[in-house]
Coordinates of C-alpha atoms in Angstrom, one line a residue:
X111 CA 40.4 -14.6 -40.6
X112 CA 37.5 -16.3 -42.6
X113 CA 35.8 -14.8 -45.6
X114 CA 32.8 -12.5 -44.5
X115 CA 29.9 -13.8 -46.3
X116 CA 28.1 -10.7 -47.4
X117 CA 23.8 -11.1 -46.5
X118 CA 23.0 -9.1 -50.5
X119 CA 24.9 -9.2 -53.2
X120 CA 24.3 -6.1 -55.7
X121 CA 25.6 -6.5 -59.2
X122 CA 27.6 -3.6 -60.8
X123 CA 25.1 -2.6 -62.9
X124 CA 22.5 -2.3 -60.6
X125 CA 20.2 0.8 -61.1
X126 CA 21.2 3.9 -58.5
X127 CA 17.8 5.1 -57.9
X128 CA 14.9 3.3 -57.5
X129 CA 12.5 3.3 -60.8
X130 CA 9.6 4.5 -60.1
X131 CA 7.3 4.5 -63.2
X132 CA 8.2 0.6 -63.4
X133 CA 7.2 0.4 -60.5
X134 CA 3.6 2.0 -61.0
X135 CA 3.2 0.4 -64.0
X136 CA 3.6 -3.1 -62.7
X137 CA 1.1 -1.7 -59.5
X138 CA -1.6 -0.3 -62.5
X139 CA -1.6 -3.6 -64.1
X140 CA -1.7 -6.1 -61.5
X141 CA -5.3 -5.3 -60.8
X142 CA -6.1 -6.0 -64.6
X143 CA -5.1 -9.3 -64.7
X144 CA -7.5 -11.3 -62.7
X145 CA -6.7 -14.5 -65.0
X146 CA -3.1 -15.0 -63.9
X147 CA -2.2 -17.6 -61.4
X148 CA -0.7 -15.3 -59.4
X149 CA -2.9 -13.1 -58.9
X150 CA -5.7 -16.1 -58.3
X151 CA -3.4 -17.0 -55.7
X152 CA -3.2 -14.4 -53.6
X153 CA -7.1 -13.6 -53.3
X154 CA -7.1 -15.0 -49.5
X155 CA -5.3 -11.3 -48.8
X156 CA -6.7 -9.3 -51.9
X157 CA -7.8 -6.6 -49.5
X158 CA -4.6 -6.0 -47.6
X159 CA -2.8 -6.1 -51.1
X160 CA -4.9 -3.5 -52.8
X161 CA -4.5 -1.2 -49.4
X162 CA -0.1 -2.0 -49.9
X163 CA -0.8 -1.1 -53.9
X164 CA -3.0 2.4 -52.8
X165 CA -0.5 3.6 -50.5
X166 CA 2.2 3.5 -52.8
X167 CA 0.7 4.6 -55.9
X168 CA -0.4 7.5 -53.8
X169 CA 3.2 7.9 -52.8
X170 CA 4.3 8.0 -56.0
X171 CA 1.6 10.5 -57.3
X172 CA 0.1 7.7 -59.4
X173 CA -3.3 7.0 -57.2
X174 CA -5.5 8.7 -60.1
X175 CA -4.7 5.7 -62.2
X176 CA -6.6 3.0 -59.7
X177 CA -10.1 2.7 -60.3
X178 CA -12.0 4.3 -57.2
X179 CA -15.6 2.9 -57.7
X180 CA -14.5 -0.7 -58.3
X181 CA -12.3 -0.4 -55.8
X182 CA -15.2 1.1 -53.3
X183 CA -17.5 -1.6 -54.3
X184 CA -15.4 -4.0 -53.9
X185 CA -15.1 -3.3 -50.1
X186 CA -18.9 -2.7 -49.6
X187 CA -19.4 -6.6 -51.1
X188 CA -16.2 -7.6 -48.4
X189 CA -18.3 -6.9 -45.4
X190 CA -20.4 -9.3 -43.4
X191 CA -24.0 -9.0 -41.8
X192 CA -21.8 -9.0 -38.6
X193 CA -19.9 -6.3 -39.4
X194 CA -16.3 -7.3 -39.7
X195 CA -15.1 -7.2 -43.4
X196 CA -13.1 -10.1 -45.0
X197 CA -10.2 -10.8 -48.0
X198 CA -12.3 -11.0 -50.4
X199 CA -15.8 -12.5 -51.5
X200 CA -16.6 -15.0 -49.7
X201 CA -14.0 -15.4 -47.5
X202 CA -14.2 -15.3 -43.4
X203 CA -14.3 -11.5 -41.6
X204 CA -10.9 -10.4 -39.8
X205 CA -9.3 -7.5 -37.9
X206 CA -6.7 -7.5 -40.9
X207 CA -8.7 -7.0 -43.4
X208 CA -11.1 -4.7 -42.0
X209 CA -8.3 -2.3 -40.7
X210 CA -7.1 -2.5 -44.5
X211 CA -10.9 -1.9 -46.0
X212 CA -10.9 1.4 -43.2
X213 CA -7.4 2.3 -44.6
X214 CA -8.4 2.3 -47.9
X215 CA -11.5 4.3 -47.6
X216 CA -10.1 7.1 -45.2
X217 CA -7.5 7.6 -48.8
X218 CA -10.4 8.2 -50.7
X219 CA -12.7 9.8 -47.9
X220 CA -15.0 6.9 -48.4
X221 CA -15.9 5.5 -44.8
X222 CA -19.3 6.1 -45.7
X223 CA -19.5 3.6 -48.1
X224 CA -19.3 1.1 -44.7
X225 CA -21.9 0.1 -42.4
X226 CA -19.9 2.1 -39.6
X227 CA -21.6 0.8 -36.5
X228 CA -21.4 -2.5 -37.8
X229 CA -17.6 -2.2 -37.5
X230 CA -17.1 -0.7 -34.3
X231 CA -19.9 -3.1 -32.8
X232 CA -17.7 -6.0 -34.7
X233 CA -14.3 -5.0 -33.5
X234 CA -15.9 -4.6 -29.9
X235 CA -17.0 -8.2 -30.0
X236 CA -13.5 -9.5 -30.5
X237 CA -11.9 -8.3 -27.1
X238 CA -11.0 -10.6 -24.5
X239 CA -10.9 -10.4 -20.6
X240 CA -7.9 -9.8 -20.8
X241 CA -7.6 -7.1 -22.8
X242 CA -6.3 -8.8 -26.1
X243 CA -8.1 -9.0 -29.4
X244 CA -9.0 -12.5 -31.5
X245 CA -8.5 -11.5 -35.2
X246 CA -11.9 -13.6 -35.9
X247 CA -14.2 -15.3 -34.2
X248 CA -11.8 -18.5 -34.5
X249 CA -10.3 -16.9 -31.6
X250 CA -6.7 -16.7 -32.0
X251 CA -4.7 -14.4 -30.2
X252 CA -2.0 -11.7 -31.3
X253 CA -1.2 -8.0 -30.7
X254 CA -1.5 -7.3 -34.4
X255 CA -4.6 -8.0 -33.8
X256 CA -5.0 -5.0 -31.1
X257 CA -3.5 -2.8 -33.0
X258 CA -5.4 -4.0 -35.9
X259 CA -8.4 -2.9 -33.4
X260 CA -7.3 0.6 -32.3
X261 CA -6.0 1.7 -35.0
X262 CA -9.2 0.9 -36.9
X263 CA -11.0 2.3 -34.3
X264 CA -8.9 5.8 -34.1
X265 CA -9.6 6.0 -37.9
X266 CA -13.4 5.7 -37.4
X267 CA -13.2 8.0 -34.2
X268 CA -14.5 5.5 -32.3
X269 CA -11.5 4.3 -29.5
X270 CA -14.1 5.1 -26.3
X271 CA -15.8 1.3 -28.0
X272 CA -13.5 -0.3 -26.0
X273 CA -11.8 -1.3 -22.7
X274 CA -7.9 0.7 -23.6
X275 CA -7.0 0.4 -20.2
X276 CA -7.4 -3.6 -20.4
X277 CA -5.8 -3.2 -24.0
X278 CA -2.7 -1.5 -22.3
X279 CA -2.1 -4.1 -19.6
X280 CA -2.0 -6.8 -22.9
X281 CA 0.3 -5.3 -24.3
X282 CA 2.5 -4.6 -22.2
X283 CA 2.5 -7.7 -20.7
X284 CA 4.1 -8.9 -24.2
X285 CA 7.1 -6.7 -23.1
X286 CA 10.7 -8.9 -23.1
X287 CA 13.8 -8.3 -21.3
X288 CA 15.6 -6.7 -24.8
X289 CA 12.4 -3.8 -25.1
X290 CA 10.7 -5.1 -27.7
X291 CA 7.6 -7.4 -27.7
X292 CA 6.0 -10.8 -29.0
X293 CA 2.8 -12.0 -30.4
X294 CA 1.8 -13.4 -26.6
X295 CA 3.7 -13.0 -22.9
X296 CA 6.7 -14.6 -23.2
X297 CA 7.0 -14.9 -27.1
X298 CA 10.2 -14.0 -28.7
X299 CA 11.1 -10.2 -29.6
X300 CA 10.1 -9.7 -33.8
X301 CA 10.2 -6.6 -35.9
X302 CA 6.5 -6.9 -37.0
X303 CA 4.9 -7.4 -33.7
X304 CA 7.2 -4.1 -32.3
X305 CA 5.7 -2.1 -34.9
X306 CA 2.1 -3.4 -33.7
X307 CA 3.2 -2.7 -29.9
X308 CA 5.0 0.6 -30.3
X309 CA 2.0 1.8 -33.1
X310 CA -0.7 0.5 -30.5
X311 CA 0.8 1.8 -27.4
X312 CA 1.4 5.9 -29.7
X313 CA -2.5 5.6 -30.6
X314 CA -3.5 5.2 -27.1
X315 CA -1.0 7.4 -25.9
X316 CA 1.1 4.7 -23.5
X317 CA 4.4 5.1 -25.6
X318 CA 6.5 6.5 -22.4
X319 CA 5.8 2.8 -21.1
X320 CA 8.4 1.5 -23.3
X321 CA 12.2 2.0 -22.9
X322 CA 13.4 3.9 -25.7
X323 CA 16.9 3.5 -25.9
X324 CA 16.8 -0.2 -25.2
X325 CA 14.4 -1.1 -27.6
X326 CA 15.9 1.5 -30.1
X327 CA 18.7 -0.4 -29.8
X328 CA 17.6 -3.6 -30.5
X329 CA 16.2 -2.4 -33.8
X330 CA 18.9 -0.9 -35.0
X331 CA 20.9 -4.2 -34.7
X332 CA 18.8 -5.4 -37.7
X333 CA 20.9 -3.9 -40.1
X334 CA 23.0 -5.8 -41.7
X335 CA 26.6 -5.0 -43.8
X336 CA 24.2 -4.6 -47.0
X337 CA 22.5 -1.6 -45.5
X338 CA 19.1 -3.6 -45.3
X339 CA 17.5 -5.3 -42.0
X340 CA 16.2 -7.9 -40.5
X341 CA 13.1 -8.9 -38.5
X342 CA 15.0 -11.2 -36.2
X343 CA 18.9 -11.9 -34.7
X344 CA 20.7 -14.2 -37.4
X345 CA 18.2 -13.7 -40.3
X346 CA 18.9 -12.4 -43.7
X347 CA 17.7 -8.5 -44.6
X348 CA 14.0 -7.8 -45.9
X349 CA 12.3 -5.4 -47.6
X350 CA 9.2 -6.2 -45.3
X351 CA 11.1 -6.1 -42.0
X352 CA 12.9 -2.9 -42.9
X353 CA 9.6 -1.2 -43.1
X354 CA 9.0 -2.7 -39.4
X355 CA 12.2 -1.8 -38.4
X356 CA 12.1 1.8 -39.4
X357 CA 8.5 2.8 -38.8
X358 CA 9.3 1.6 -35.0
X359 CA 12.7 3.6 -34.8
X360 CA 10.3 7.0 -36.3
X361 CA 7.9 6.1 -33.8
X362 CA 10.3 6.0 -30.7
X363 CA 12.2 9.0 -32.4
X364 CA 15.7 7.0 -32.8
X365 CA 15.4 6.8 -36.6
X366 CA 18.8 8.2 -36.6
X367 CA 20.5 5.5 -35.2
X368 CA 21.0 3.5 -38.7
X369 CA 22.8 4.5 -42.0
X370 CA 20.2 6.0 -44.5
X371 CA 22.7 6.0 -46.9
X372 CA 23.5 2.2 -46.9
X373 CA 19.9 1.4 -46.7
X374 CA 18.9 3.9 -49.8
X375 CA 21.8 1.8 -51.7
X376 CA 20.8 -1.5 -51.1
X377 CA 16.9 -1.0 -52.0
X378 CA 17.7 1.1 -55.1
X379 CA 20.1 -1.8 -56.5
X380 CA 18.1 -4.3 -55.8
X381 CA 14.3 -2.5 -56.6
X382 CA 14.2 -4.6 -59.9
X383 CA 16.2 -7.7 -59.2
X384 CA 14.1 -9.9 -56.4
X385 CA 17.4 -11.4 -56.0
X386 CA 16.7 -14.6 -54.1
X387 CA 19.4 -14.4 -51.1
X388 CA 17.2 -11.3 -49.8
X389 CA 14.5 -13.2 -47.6
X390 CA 13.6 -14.1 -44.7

């Protein structure tokens, strides 16, 4: 027999537990340094990034320590006369970033600070005949983009904007043979877009449409040896994808059906590592 090549390699003197207060601190002070390359860099998806930094600080009990007002008026300034809100300043509206601006300000019980209307008339504007959302007026096509759109809409209280039935038929028409679903019809099975399908298809109350166990399955295939998963067949584990992957398995109630324990291990050795073999 060949040597098993294992997908993670965890050093013996990887940390047990995952540390936390590193992990705020590096979340607190990320915002501060608007200087660094990196953080130049990733302005194209600033306001998804600072939604992903909320949420866990407000996880960890640590959301106190984020500036609220710069953070509030930073979104106001984000959204366009058309009322879709963008990245940052200056950049193009999308369906991704306004669902992360709405996200953002339902955590702080700020949606007022929005033009409301603005953003239900916007995400209204961006559904198809066919049921399917554009993410921008550019036009293209992708069922994160409808769940981008209900979900946004749910938040607001506003779901009745739009044609669900038609939204339904889209997405289920992304449904493949295995149970889980693509971008488009016929577009391979991926861990992301099954947490768009399955989270689109529980807001609008259509989960019974998919097959449980055979898309339960499916995800729980993605983990690997290590403990961690993957978004695809073949691909190494991801801390991304695992979030996909489990999120869909709570969703369709088969959360059971992978190891905690390995999982817990894998993440807690390798929380302050980035060890390069654990990628896509």
């Amino acid at each position: 027999m060949g040597t098993q090549v294992k997908d993670v390699i965890i050093k013996p003197d990887a940390p047990g537990a995952l540390l936390l207060d590193k992990h705020a601190d590096y979340i607190a002070a990320y915002g501060s340094k608007k200087d660094d390359y990196e953080y130049t860099l990733s302005e194209y998806l600033r306001m998804s990034g600072i939604y992903w930094g909320l949420t866990v600080m407000d996880l960890m009990g640590q959301l106190p320590r984020m500036n609220r007002q710069e953070i509030i008026d930073f979104i106001k300034a984000c959204q366009h006369e058309c009322g879709g809100i963008s990245a940052s300043i200056g950049h193009d509206p999308h369906l991704l970033y306004t669902l992360s601006a709405v996200q953002i300000l339902c955590l702080y019980d700020s949606v007022d600070a929005l033009d409301v209307d603005k953003v239900v008339e916007y995400i209204k504007g961006l559904q198809q005949e066919d049921g399917s959302f554009a993410g921008d007026k550019w036009g293209e096509i992708d069922t994160r983009f409808s769940f981008c759109a209900v979900a946004t809409l749910a938040l607001l209280g506003k779901m009745d904007t739009i044609n669900v039935d038609k939204a339904v038929e889209f997405v289920l028409s992304c449904m493949n043979f295995d149970g889980g679903f693509g971008c488009r019809p016929g577009s391979e099975s991926h861990a992301g877009q099954i947490y768009c399908c399955t989270g689109f298809l529980s807001l609008t109350g259509q989960l019974h449409q998919i097959n449980a166990d055979l898309l339960g399955w499916w995800l729980c295939e993605r983990q690997l040896p290590s403990g961690g998963l993957n978004g695809r067949p073949e691909k190494l584990p991801d801390v991304c994808y695992s979030w996909w992957v489990l999120a869909s398995l709570k969703i369709i109630g088969r959360i059971h059906w992978i190891d905690k324990a390995k999982l817990r291990t894998v993440y807690s050795g390798l929380s302050r590592r980035g060890d390069r073999r654990f990628r896509r």
